[in-house]
XYZ file of C-alpha atoms in Angstrom:
685
model
C 152.782 97.831 105.781
C 150.316 97.725 102.624
C 148.857 101.140 101.498
C 145.411 101.805 102.091
C 144.371 102.135 98.579
C 143.508 99.402 97.648
C 141.106 97.934 94.410
C 140.063 94.935 92.419
C 139.632 93.855 89.035
C 137.076 91.851 87.855
C 138.542 89.909 85.296
C 136.348 87.425 82.428
C 137.402 85.537 79.440
C 141.090 86.209 80.900
C 140.403 90.185 79.873
C 139.829 92.945 82.635
C 135.774 94.229 82.925
C 135.185 96.029 85.401
C 137.522 97.871 88.047
C 136.279 98.444 91.901
C 138.422 101.228 94.380
C 138.319 100.066 97.964
C 139.755 103.378 98.891
C 137.762 104.774 101.632
C 136.491 101.368 102.729
C 137.592 100.200 106.010
C 136.028 97.288 105.563
C 134.439 96.194 101.257
C 131.185 93.761 101.985
C 130.710 91.489 98.620
C 127.882 89.334 97.305
C 124.189 89.304 96.307
C 122.537 91.815 98.144
C 122.472 95.571 96.684
C 123.462 96.695 100.225
C 126.968 95.273 99.744
C 129.783 97.345 99.058
C 130.260 95.184 95.447
C 126.996 93.753 94.389
C 127.351 90.439 92.657
C 125.349 89.349 89.760
C 126.602 85.592 90.651
C 123.724 83.063 91.605
C 126.634 81.019 93.277
C 127.357 83.761 95.595
C 125.886 84.078 98.572
C 123.486 87.187 99.770
C 126.854 88.307 102.129
C 129.551 86.000 100.444
C 132.451 87.727 101.827
C 134.793 90.823 103.468
C 137.952 93.019 102.625
C 139.366 94.871 105.219
C 142.163 96.876 106.013
C 143.324 96.334 109.817
C 147.085 97.234 110.997
C 148.455 97.961 107.619
C 147.620 95.257 106.133
C 144.790 94.049 103.768
C 142.686 91.079 104.566
C 140.055 88.793 103.509
C 137.166 86.952 104.997
C 134.285 84.439 104.148
C 130.882 84.973 105.815
C 129.958 81.604 106.054
C 128.890 81.431 102.233
C 127.285 78.469 100.311
C 130.122 77.901 98.296
C 133.256 79.498 99.964
C 135.593 82.068 98.428
C 138.365 81.275 96.250
C 142.224 82.836 96.832
C 144.808 81.885 94.631
C 142.288 78.688 93.348
C 142.336 77.380 97.260
C 139.719 77.674 99.467
C 139.876 79.522 102.760
C 138.458 79.142 106.168
C 134.869 80.347 106.356
C 135.158 83.503 109.404
C 139.075 83.265 109.042
C 140.825 86.348 107.981
C 143.360 85.446 105.527
C 146.054 88.314 104.503
C 146.003 89.869 100.143
C 148.728 90.633 98.389
C 149.297 92.289 95.640
C 148.372 90.112 92.448
C 145.998 87.498 94.479
C 143.488 86.164 92.108
C 139.817 85.442 94.341
C 136.666 83.833 93.194
C 133.517 84.338 94.548
C 131.003 81.389 93.130
C 131.841 81.923 88.999
C 133.405 85.842 89.578
C 136.931 86.254 89.213
C 138.682 89.378 90.415
C 142.195 90.217 90.780
C 143.094 92.295 94.040
C 145.717 95.802 93.886
C 147.029 98.012 95.941
C 148.808 101.376 95.285
C 147.606 104.588 94.696
C 144.976 104.876 92.346
C 144.492 108.786 91.654
C 147.626 110.759 92.822
C 151.086 108.661 91.732
C 149.220 108.394 88.337
C 149.277 112.282 88.202
C 152.064 114.060 86.083
C 152.938 117.316 87.629
C 150.014 120.034 86.803
C 153.296 122.217 85.821
C 155.566 120.056 84.230
C 157.373 121.476 80.770
C 154.995 120.943 77.568
C 158.945 120.101 75.767
C 159.663 117.137 78.466
C 161.574 114.424 77.544
C 158.878 111.913 75.745
C 161.501 109.019 77.410
C 161.011 110.606 80.584
C 157.188 110.107 80.014
C 157.902 106.234 79.269
C 159.773 105.709 82.450
C 157.639 107.356 84.621
C 154.469 105.446 83.038
C 156.620 102.213 84.123
C 156.832 103.108 87.593
C 153.103 104.200 87.876
C 151.119 100.877 88.639
C 148.614 102.259 86.274
C 144.198 103.232 87.413
C 143.279 100.614 84.376
C 145.377 97.740 83.741
C 147.407 97.689 87.219
C 150.155 95.551 85.695
C 150.342 93.151 82.290
C 149.240 90.373 84.324
C 145.821 91.763 84.694
C 144.428 89.941 81.170
C 145.894 86.518 82.882
C 149.530 85.319 81.662
C 147.981 83.659 78.471
C 147.529 86.436 76.719
C 149.383 87.951 73.590
C 148.339 91.885 74.519
C 149.273 94.110 77.158
C 147.704 97.607 77.816
C 147.937 100.573 80.162
C 146.259 104.182 80.867
C 148.603 106.777 81.784
C 147.342 110.093 83.674
C 148.966 112.932 81.893
C 146.939 115.510 83.246
C 143.842 116.311 85.209
C 142.093 119.496 86.091
C 139.064 120.736 88.504
C 138.450 124.239 86.772
C 139.439 125.155 83.574
C 140.801 128.281 83.181
C 139.161 129.557 80.399
C 136.047 130.940 82.380
C 138.873 132.672 84.792
C 139.801 136.542 83.777
C 142.807 136.693 81.600
C 144.242 138.734 84.207
C 143.683 135.744 87.032
C 145.264 133.273 84.563
C 148.398 133.284 82.567
C 147.163 129.629 81.044
C 143.914 131.155 79.658
C 145.997 133.521 77.271
C 148.430 130.938 76.461
C 145.485 128.290 75.048
C 144.150 131.371 73.426
C 147.376 132.300 71.269
C 148.907 128.478 70.790
C 145.023 127.172 70.060
C 142.731 129.920 68.506
C 140.343 128.885 70.681
C 139.031 130.210 73.996
C 136.209 132.549 75.570
C 134.915 133.368 72.334
C 134.345 130.110 71.002
C 132.726 128.992 74.171
C 130.654 132.029 73.836
C 129.487 131.264 70.673
C 128.664 127.369 71.804
C 127.078 128.982 75.231
C 124.667 131.058 72.875
C 124.053 128.257 70.809
C 123.179 126.118 73.519
C 120.544 128.973 74.956
C 118.377 128.529 71.819
C 117.812 124.626 72.011
C 115.580 123.263 73.982
C 116.331 119.736 73.682
C 118.968 117.254 75.169
C 119.890 115.527 72.121
C 120.312 119.228 70.211
C 122.591 120.024 73.129
C 124.426 116.848 72.515
C 125.276 117.522 69.129
C 126.093 121.318 69.051
C 128.654 120.390 72.105
C 130.484 117.035 70.752
C 130.365 119.098 66.858
C 131.958 122.293 68.634
C 135.106 120.197 70.638
C 136.137 117.806 67.532
C 136.310 120.845 65.291
C 138.008 122.568 68.219
C 140.641 120.377 69.591
C 141.046 118.132 65.678
C 140.192 115.302 68.137
C 138.913 112.077 65.913
C 136.112 110.639 68.308
C 133.398 112.270 70.410
C 130.356 111.396 72.829
C 128.300 112.579 75.236
C 127.453 110.294 77.882
C 124.502 111.148 80.906
C 123.275 109.558 83.714
C 119.576 109.870 84.663
C 118.167 112.844 84.995
C 117.739 113.104 88.956
C 119.530 115.521 90.672
C 118.328 114.260 94.170
C 118.484 110.848 93.654
C 121.826 109.144 93.792
C 123.940 108.041 90.525
C 125.804 104.682 90.013
C 128.943 104.993 87.312
C 126.944 102.271 85.883
C 123.865 103.778 84.852
C 125.566 105.988 82.756
C 124.275 105.495 78.770
C 125.576 106.996 75.484
C 123.247 110.313 74.654
C 125.219 111.413 71.187
C 128.641 110.889 69.351
C 130.728 111.914 66.229
C 133.646 110.910 64.607
C 135.657 111.839 61.453
C 136.220 110.239 58.476
C 132.982 107.679 59.398
C 135.051 105.893 61.691
C 133.576 103.706 64.332
C 133.158 105.426 67.825
C 134.984 103.804 71.205
C 132.699 104.273 73.790
C 134.790 105.451 76.849
C 135.762 102.669 79.448
C 134.065 102.065 82.444
C 137.276 102.476 84.013
C 137.314 105.885 83.193
C 134.097 106.448 83.456
C 134.435 105.387 87.269
C 137.546 107.641 87.542
C 135.650 110.783 86.624
C 132.970 109.908 88.153
C 134.625 109.700 91.725
C 137.650 112.998 91.177
C 134.524 114.702 89.397
C 137.461 116.485 87.515
C 138.732 116.437 83.625
C 141.290 113.882 83.004
C 143.551 113.488 79.808
C 145.094 109.680 78.844
C 147.367 108.374 77.446
C 147.174 104.889 76.127
C 148.984 102.193 74.238
C 147.910 98.814 72.674
C 150.501 96.409 71.362
C 149.040 93.104 70.068
C 152.455 90.362 68.536
C 150.461 88.307 66.711
C 148.969 91.355 64.418
C 152.498 92.064 63.042
C 151.907 90.662 59.813
C 147.837 91.677 59.702
C 146.397 94.419 57.974
C 145.420 96.994 60.821
C 142.849 99.038 60.859
C 141.848 101.718 63.396
C 138.979 99.996 65.280
C 138.584 100.019 69.799
C 142.378 99.386 70.573
C 144.305 101.979 68.484
C 143.053 105.171 70.823
C 146.356 107.445 71.796
C 144.703 109.875 73.783
C 141.544 110.069 75.798
C 140.227 113.212 77.536
C 137.122 112.975 79.504
C 135.567 115.441 81.444
C 132.178 115.756 84.040
C 129.004 117.373 83.222
C 128.855 119.183 86.582
C 125.815 120.932 87.568
C 126.069 122.087 91.386
C 127.702 119.457 93.189
C 126.199 116.622 91.121
C 127.195 114.913 87.943
C 124.787 114.862 84.591
C 127.306 112.460 82.693
C 130.915 113.581 80.872
C 131.668 114.538 77.783
C 134.810 112.175 76.108
C 137.330 112.742 72.744
C 140.236 110.645 72.222
C 142.544 110.645 69.345
C 143.462 107.356 66.687
C 146.258 108.901 64.720
C 150.793 109.472 66.316
C 150.261 113.203 64.153
C 147.199 113.874 66.363
C 147.883 114.603 70.071
C 145.666 116.098 72.630
C 147.041 118.466 75.305
C 146.594 120.289 78.410
C 145.111 123.000 76.629
C 142.959 120.931 74.611
C 141.403 119.286 78.231
C 141.030 122.885 79.530
C 138.855 123.452 76.122
C 136.726 120.746 76.883
C 136.202 121.094 80.972
C 135.022 124.409 80.018
C 132.160 122.832 77.021
C 131.349 120.019 79.764
C 130.375 123.104 82.676
C 128.672 124.954 79.623
C 126.496 122.077 78.820
C 125.723 121.137 82.132
C 124.300 124.856 82.565
C 121.841 124.124 79.413
C 121.285 120.544 80.261
C 120.100 121.467 83.471
C 118.180 124.404 82.315
C 116.361 122.125 79.575
C 115.756 119.648 81.794
C 113.923 122.159 84.316
C 111.886 123.202 81.103
C 110.690 120.036 80.516
C 109.803 119.479 84.958
C 108.136 122.964 84.993
C 106.170 122.224 81.863
C 105.175 118.992 83.522
C 104.653 120.673 87.188
C 102.353 123.072 85.233
C 100.222 120.442 83.434
C 100.192 118.767 86.792
C 99.580 121.525 88.387
C 96.909 122.775 86.258
C 94.888 119.314 86.564
C 95.025 119.383 90.244
C 93.812 123.226 90.214
C 91.047 121.925 87.935
C 90.139 119.319 89.949
C 90.431 121.606 93.371
C 88.196 124.543 91.493
C 85.525 121.626 90.782
C 86.114 120.545 94.599
C 85.875 124.317 95.984
C 83.790 124.920 93.260
C 80.829 121.782 95.105
C 81.922 122.612 98.275
C 80.318 125.988 97.832
C 77.319 125.228 95.926
C 74.887 125.017 99.252
C 72.984 127.994 97.517
C 69.740 129.355 99.223
C 68.939 131.682 101.564
C 66.092 129.524 103.673
C 65.938 129.137 107.283
C 66.661 125.363 106.421
C 69.838 125.917 104.382
C 71.123 128.517 107.068
C 70.695 125.667 109.668
C 72.408 123.216 107.480
C 75.838 126.054 107.174
C 75.933 126.756 111.252
C 75.637 122.777 111.781
C 78.465 122.122 109.136
C 80.586 125.082 110.697
C 80.176 123.146 114.077
C 80.694 119.360 112.657
C 84.327 120.277 110.860
C 85.696 121.596 113.992
C 85.422 117.962 115.205
C 86.917 114.821 114.026
C 84.281 112.130 115.506
C 81.980 110.780 112.243
C 79.087 112.747 110.597
C 75.819 110.710 108.728
C 74.185 113.230 106.125
C 70.834 112.158 105.747
C 68.381 112.895 102.972
C 66.433 112.092 99.513
C 68.420 111.739 96.966
C 69.353 114.467 94.689
C 69.221 116.669 98.076
C 73.245 117.558 97.531
C 74.612 115.136 100.338
C 77.840 115.084 98.928
C 77.985 118.633 98.564
C 77.619 118.931 102.482
C 80.137 116.270 103.123
C 82.586 118.396 101.222
C 82.079 121.172 102.940
C 82.878 118.989 105.570
C 85.755 118.141 105.187
C 87.317 122.080 103.383
C 86.271 123.415 106.198
C 88.172 120.948 108.576
C 91.922 120.383 109.671
C 91.987 117.600 107.404
C 91.126 119.969 104.156
C 94.662 119.978 103.022
C 94.606 116.311 102.847
C 92.927 113.763 100.707
C 88.847 113.458 99.874
C 87.805 110.150 99.022
C 84.099 109.310 97.798
C 83.066 106.022 97.607
C 79.147 105.116 96.152
C 78.736 101.545 98.412
C 75.690 101.141 95.697
C 77.695 101.856 92.673
C 80.075 98.442 93.333
C 78.636 95.330 93.539
C 78.759 93.248 97.061
C 81.784 91.223 96.352
C 84.058 93.973 95.035
C 82.926 96.223 97.898
C 85.064 95.351 100.444
C 88.230 95.400 98.039
C 87.600 98.460 97.326
C 87.523 99.587 100.729
C 90.265 97.685 102.484
C 92.358 96.617 99.459
C 93.731 93.096 98.612
C 96.704 91.788 97.698
C 97.788 90.145 94.882
C 96.297 86.522 93.379
C 93.927 86.976 96.107
C 90.824 86.217 94.050
C 90.280 85.901 90.358
C 91.836 88.728 88.689
C 93.763 90.725 91.308
C 96.575 90.284 89.241
C 98.362 93.084 91.503
C 97.946 94.918 95.325
C 95.528 97.556 95.656
C 95.325 100.411 97.995
C 92.086 100.288 99.090
C 90.021 103.065 99.976
C 90.791 103.374 104.037
C 94.702 103.883 103.259
C 94.169 106.209 100.120
C 92.575 108.791 102.976
C 94.656 107.911 105.747
C 94.911 111.384 107.514
C 92.012 112.491 105.723
C 88.434 111.995 105.108
C 86.620 109.058 103.812
C 82.768 109.995 102.059
C 80.625 107.092 101.643
C 77.719 107.862 100.038
C 74.537 105.542 99.958
C 75.972 103.079 102.852
C 72.558 101.572 103.748
C 73.410 99.647 101.165
C 76.414 97.787 102.554
C 75.568 93.819 103.149
C 75.538 93.313 107.449
C 78.815 90.981 106.927
C 81.464 94.196 105.435
C 79.068 96.195 108.472
C 80.725 94.382 110.961
C 84.036 94.786 109.249
C 83.470 98.559 108.843
C 82.687 98.824 112.595
C 86.021 98.058 113.726
C 87.434 100.096 111.693
C 85.379 102.779 113.203
C 86.503 102.167 116.525
C 90.293 102.200 115.682
C 91.006 98.546 115.169
C 92.858 98.031 112.278
C 92.129 95.954 109.409
C 93.706 93.725 106.924
C 93.186 93.878 102.866
C 91.260 91.502 101.540
C 94.027 88.317 101.143
C 96.684 89.671 103.541
C 97.561 89.263 107.231
C 99.578 92.474 107.319
C 97.378 94.927 110.353
C 97.155 97.970 108.731
C 96.003 101.288 111.044
C 94.432 104.781 109.611
C 93.238 107.746 111.124
C 90.801 108.520 108.717
C 87.433 110.732 109.396
C 84.367 108.627 108.212
C 81.628 110.731 106.512
C 78.810 108.738 105.918
C 75.499 109.331 103.793
C 71.841 107.676 102.922
C 68.587 108.379 101.566
C 66.870 105.255 103.406
C 65.110 105.321 106.679
C 67.991 103.555 109.088
C 65.359 103.533 111.878
C 63.433 101.093 109.707
C 66.219 99.133 108.267
C 67.461 98.563 111.668
C 63.794 97.050 113.234
C 63.541 94.558 110.134
C 67.627 93.610 111.105
C 68.847 95.204 107.581
C 71.415 97.531 109.699
C 73.649 97.018 112.422
C 72.260 99.105 115.281
C 75.518 99.635 116.661
C 77.087 101.026 113.100
C 73.705 103.089 113.156
C 74.497 104.819 116.143
C 78.626 104.777 115.628
C 77.643 107.015 113.127
C 75.589 109.146 114.528
C 77.693 111.057 116.278
C 76.447 113.864 114.849
C 73.888 114.078 112.195
C 72.802 116.674 109.479
C 68.869 116.280 107.602
C 68.944 117.858 104.667
C 65.390 118.759 103.888
C 64.021 118.382 100.369
C 63.537 120.723 97.846
C 59.622 120.877 98.447
C 60.424 122.063 102.164
C 62.465 125.012 100.743
C 60.553 126.921 98.279
C 62.190 130.245 98.667
C 65.571 128.769 97.916
C 64.137 127.647 94.256
C 64.762 131.016 92.570
C 67.803 131.379 94.105
C 68.937 127.578 92.543
C 67.095 128.454 89.515
C 68.789 131.656 88.254
C 72.236 130.337 89.309
C 71.806 127.095 87.057
C 70.421 129.178 84.034
C 73.561 131.512 84.491
C 75.983 128.417 84.858
C 74.847 126.810 81.504
C 74.549 129.770 79.587
C 78.056 130.468 79.962
C 79.018 126.641 79.120
C 76.050 126.600 76.181
C 77.057 130.528 74.642
C 73.258 131.232 75.115
C 72.338 135.076 76.584
C 68.307 134.366 78.928
C 67.634 137.298 80.665
C 66.028 135.495 83.010
C 63.133 132.847 83.361
C 58.962 134.106 82.212
C 56.500 134.972 85.382
C 54.835 131.883 84.359
C 57.446 129.971 84.099
C 59.072 130.583 87.601
C 55.426 130.038 89.021
C 55.183 126.828 87.753
C 58.899 125.926 89.157
C 57.357 126.910 92.650
C 54.576 124.763 92.742
C 56.151 121.622 91.467
C 56.985 119.319 94.032
C 60.516 118.223 92.651
C 60.571 114.435 93.860
C 64.166 114.663 91.749
C 65.326 117.928 94.420
C 67.936 120.225 93.562
C 69.517 117.112 90.561
C 66.498 117.667 89.016
C 66.155 120.929 88.754
C 69.722 121.372 87.401
C 68.908 119.239 84.957
C 65.160 120.857 84.280
C 67.284 124.308 83.395
C 69.665 123.086 81.861
C 66.922 121.934 78.792
C 65.436 124.293 78.849
C 68.890 126.695 78.154
C 69.712 124.055 75.234
C 66.479 123.800 73.705
C 64.890 127.431 74.356
C 64.434 129.454 71.544
C 63.178 132.803 73.638
C 65.090 135.759 75.754
C 63.148 134.183 78.753
C 62.859 130.903 79.798
C 59.074 129.680 79.029
C 56.600 127.316 80.577
C 57.207 125.283 77.408
C 60.918 124.736 77.843
C 60.108 123.041 81.465
C 59.694 119.222 80.931
C 58.327 118.295 84.649
C 57.804 114.416 85.518
C 54.305 113.067 87.111
C 56.647 110.829 89.703
C 55.734 111.408 93.061
C 57.866 112.606 95.982
C 59.540 109.842 98.372
C 57.561 108.810 100.633
C 54.292 110.599 99.131
C 52.540 107.798 99.240
C 49.021 109.444 101.136
C 48.947 111.528 97.305
C 48.897 109.219 94.880
C 46.366 109.258 92.379
C 43.160 107.749 92.687
C 42.736 104.860 89.759
C 40.135 107.095 87.293
C 37.453 104.208 87.444
C 37.117 104.620 91.251
C 34.719 107.134 92.691
C 34.368 108.740 95.838
C 31.329 111.394 96.863
C 32.738 114.242 98.416
C 30.740 117.300 99.307
C 31.885 120.769 97.062
C 32.704 122.010 100.882
C 34.949 118.673 101.586
C 36.498 119.013 98.308
C 37.506 123.190 99.241
C 38.931 121.904 102.110
C 41.159 118.957 101.478
C 42.524 121.413 98.274
C 43.029 124.160 101.268
C 45.766 121.741 102.833
C 47.267 119.826 100.108
C 47.856 123.544 98.526
C 48.836 125.685 101.756
C 51.383 122.273 102.842
C 52.936 122.545 99.620
C 54.432 125.742 99.625
C 54.775 125.276 103.346
C 51.546 127.227 105.136
C 53.095 130.216 102.813
C 49.771 132.480 102.716
C 50.988 135.071 100.222
C 52.019 132.117 97.442
C 49.346 130.133 98.385
C 46.263 132.631 97.901
C 48.022 133.549 94.312
C 48.344 129.689 93.424
C 44.250 129.865 94.595
C 43.997 132.870 92.631
C 42.158 134.220 95.519
C 42.883 137.308 97.633
C 45.025 137.073 100.781
C 42.311 138.132 103.187
C 39.817 135.582 101.676
C 42.218 132.408 102.618
C 42.641 133.281 105.865
C 38.810 133.725 106.182
C 38.206 129.898 104.606
C 41.248 128.778 107.119
C 39.575 130.413 110.161
C 35.817 129.182 108.557
C 37.716 125.172 108.181
C 39.570 125.454 111.463
C 42.638 124.499 109.580
C 45.980 124.409 111.557
C 49.703 124.001 110.473
C 51.344 120.007 111.853
């Protein structure tokens, strides 16, 4: 009956390349696919080529209808037929060669932990001959044509170091200190120095230099995995970070087999390695890659993971690493593990802090924008009420109003007051993107779907999944795109441009426009079904000239804001300047007021904003066609009574029939204005 512990040794050019343990795998799959137990980088192998399994005390191999077949000792085995394996069998999958071995990988090679330090060397050699060997397995693994032979023997292994225990709990800790002269004191000094450094390479340098000085080893290296405690590491991912040698020798890298052993067992190992070359008897031998006598490897552990390993070795017969060196090395490795984790955590915290600051800045900007709906007029109070009602619903919202009234601010306020406030808010201005690219921006595109589509792109709808999508200037969308947009609003799936995979999303749409959509629908430029689908909830934002009472509040808000940004100190607006602001019709609405105040703060020179600091335009407001100025060469004869009547009407309409403000602008008493209104029979529309 065969042992359940078996392994495969990959052979390349007659030499061992890599060791794969089959222990713990009742069925081991081999092939090109990454899902296999052993993934083969061989183009002649099938994705799932063969399997090796243990059944009723026997190891078998079975070809899984592979394209180029599986060979056992140079003979192709029948497909789907299980064939027994014996130790020493050679297997071939495509161009890849393996030798099968059967036996203990860890426990049988380990000497008793309490063996006498003065045990006869000849007994050790006999014991080594009885062992199968972890890495060499037998002298035939490198091929019968080779004159070289290697063997690697585990002399000692340990999972915990006695140095980090109290002296009363560990006699070995005291023996280590008395025999070698290093122990807790040196380890404390090393830990103190490691705690002061902030870079991984500095930690590695301190650790390997300290180990070389303490143990007398002739070479040392520190190897690390990519730092990610939450991901699954592979032994092949390890990379050399730092190394050092005595007498300027070349560093001998740790073998993959040792890495795998330490990685799987998570323990420190002391190995004895020997090498003979019958062809080199008359040659001058130098200390090189094959002259290693003793090797130690200790895992750099933290919690339940392995960050890497420390590697020590000797080349000279006179220098011998022993159990006490291994204990000290493991203590150093555990200390390095803590130091590395702290450094990496500090870098993660710094990166997270930077990202958090960026996100907080963005969030503050969003929250600031969502709270910038400023004003106390009845119209603004109505807007706030509509926002609170709309936020609780899931239906689409249509926000209408002139350019610059703050439609995007209202959309943000709805989002941040809704249950979706923690989800993404994606904004897109339909007027800022050409018609040909708007579909790609909304729905995304596949690689190669059009010229310039070099990669797959996620559209705004996918990006806003579970959140809110705000589409400004929805009236600019073409009719062909309106149809697809309507289908998505109705709950249908969509495909990326150039794709055929249906995509379903959960998105709330808020649209805004400054166009007269009823007129657009009547003239055939906007789909009537889309208009009614968007207009489930409608919020109409009044222009600034329709809420004159909010002008002083907004002006003072912008003045305070820009004074802080620019570093100027203004005490407010001159009364004449404020009268000008309240009497102006604001064709650009709040956006124009903001720019006017900003310019006054930057260019003004007084402690109060003066009239001359205000730069106002002569543009007409949206839809103000009936109030365009008549050409200078046209004269319309009117009586003084008609002129006074028309002027009174326009003044009252301008101030929303606020008689107190109108009287101030006309320069008359409030009672006089009341008499003239009654005289001309004026009434508010």
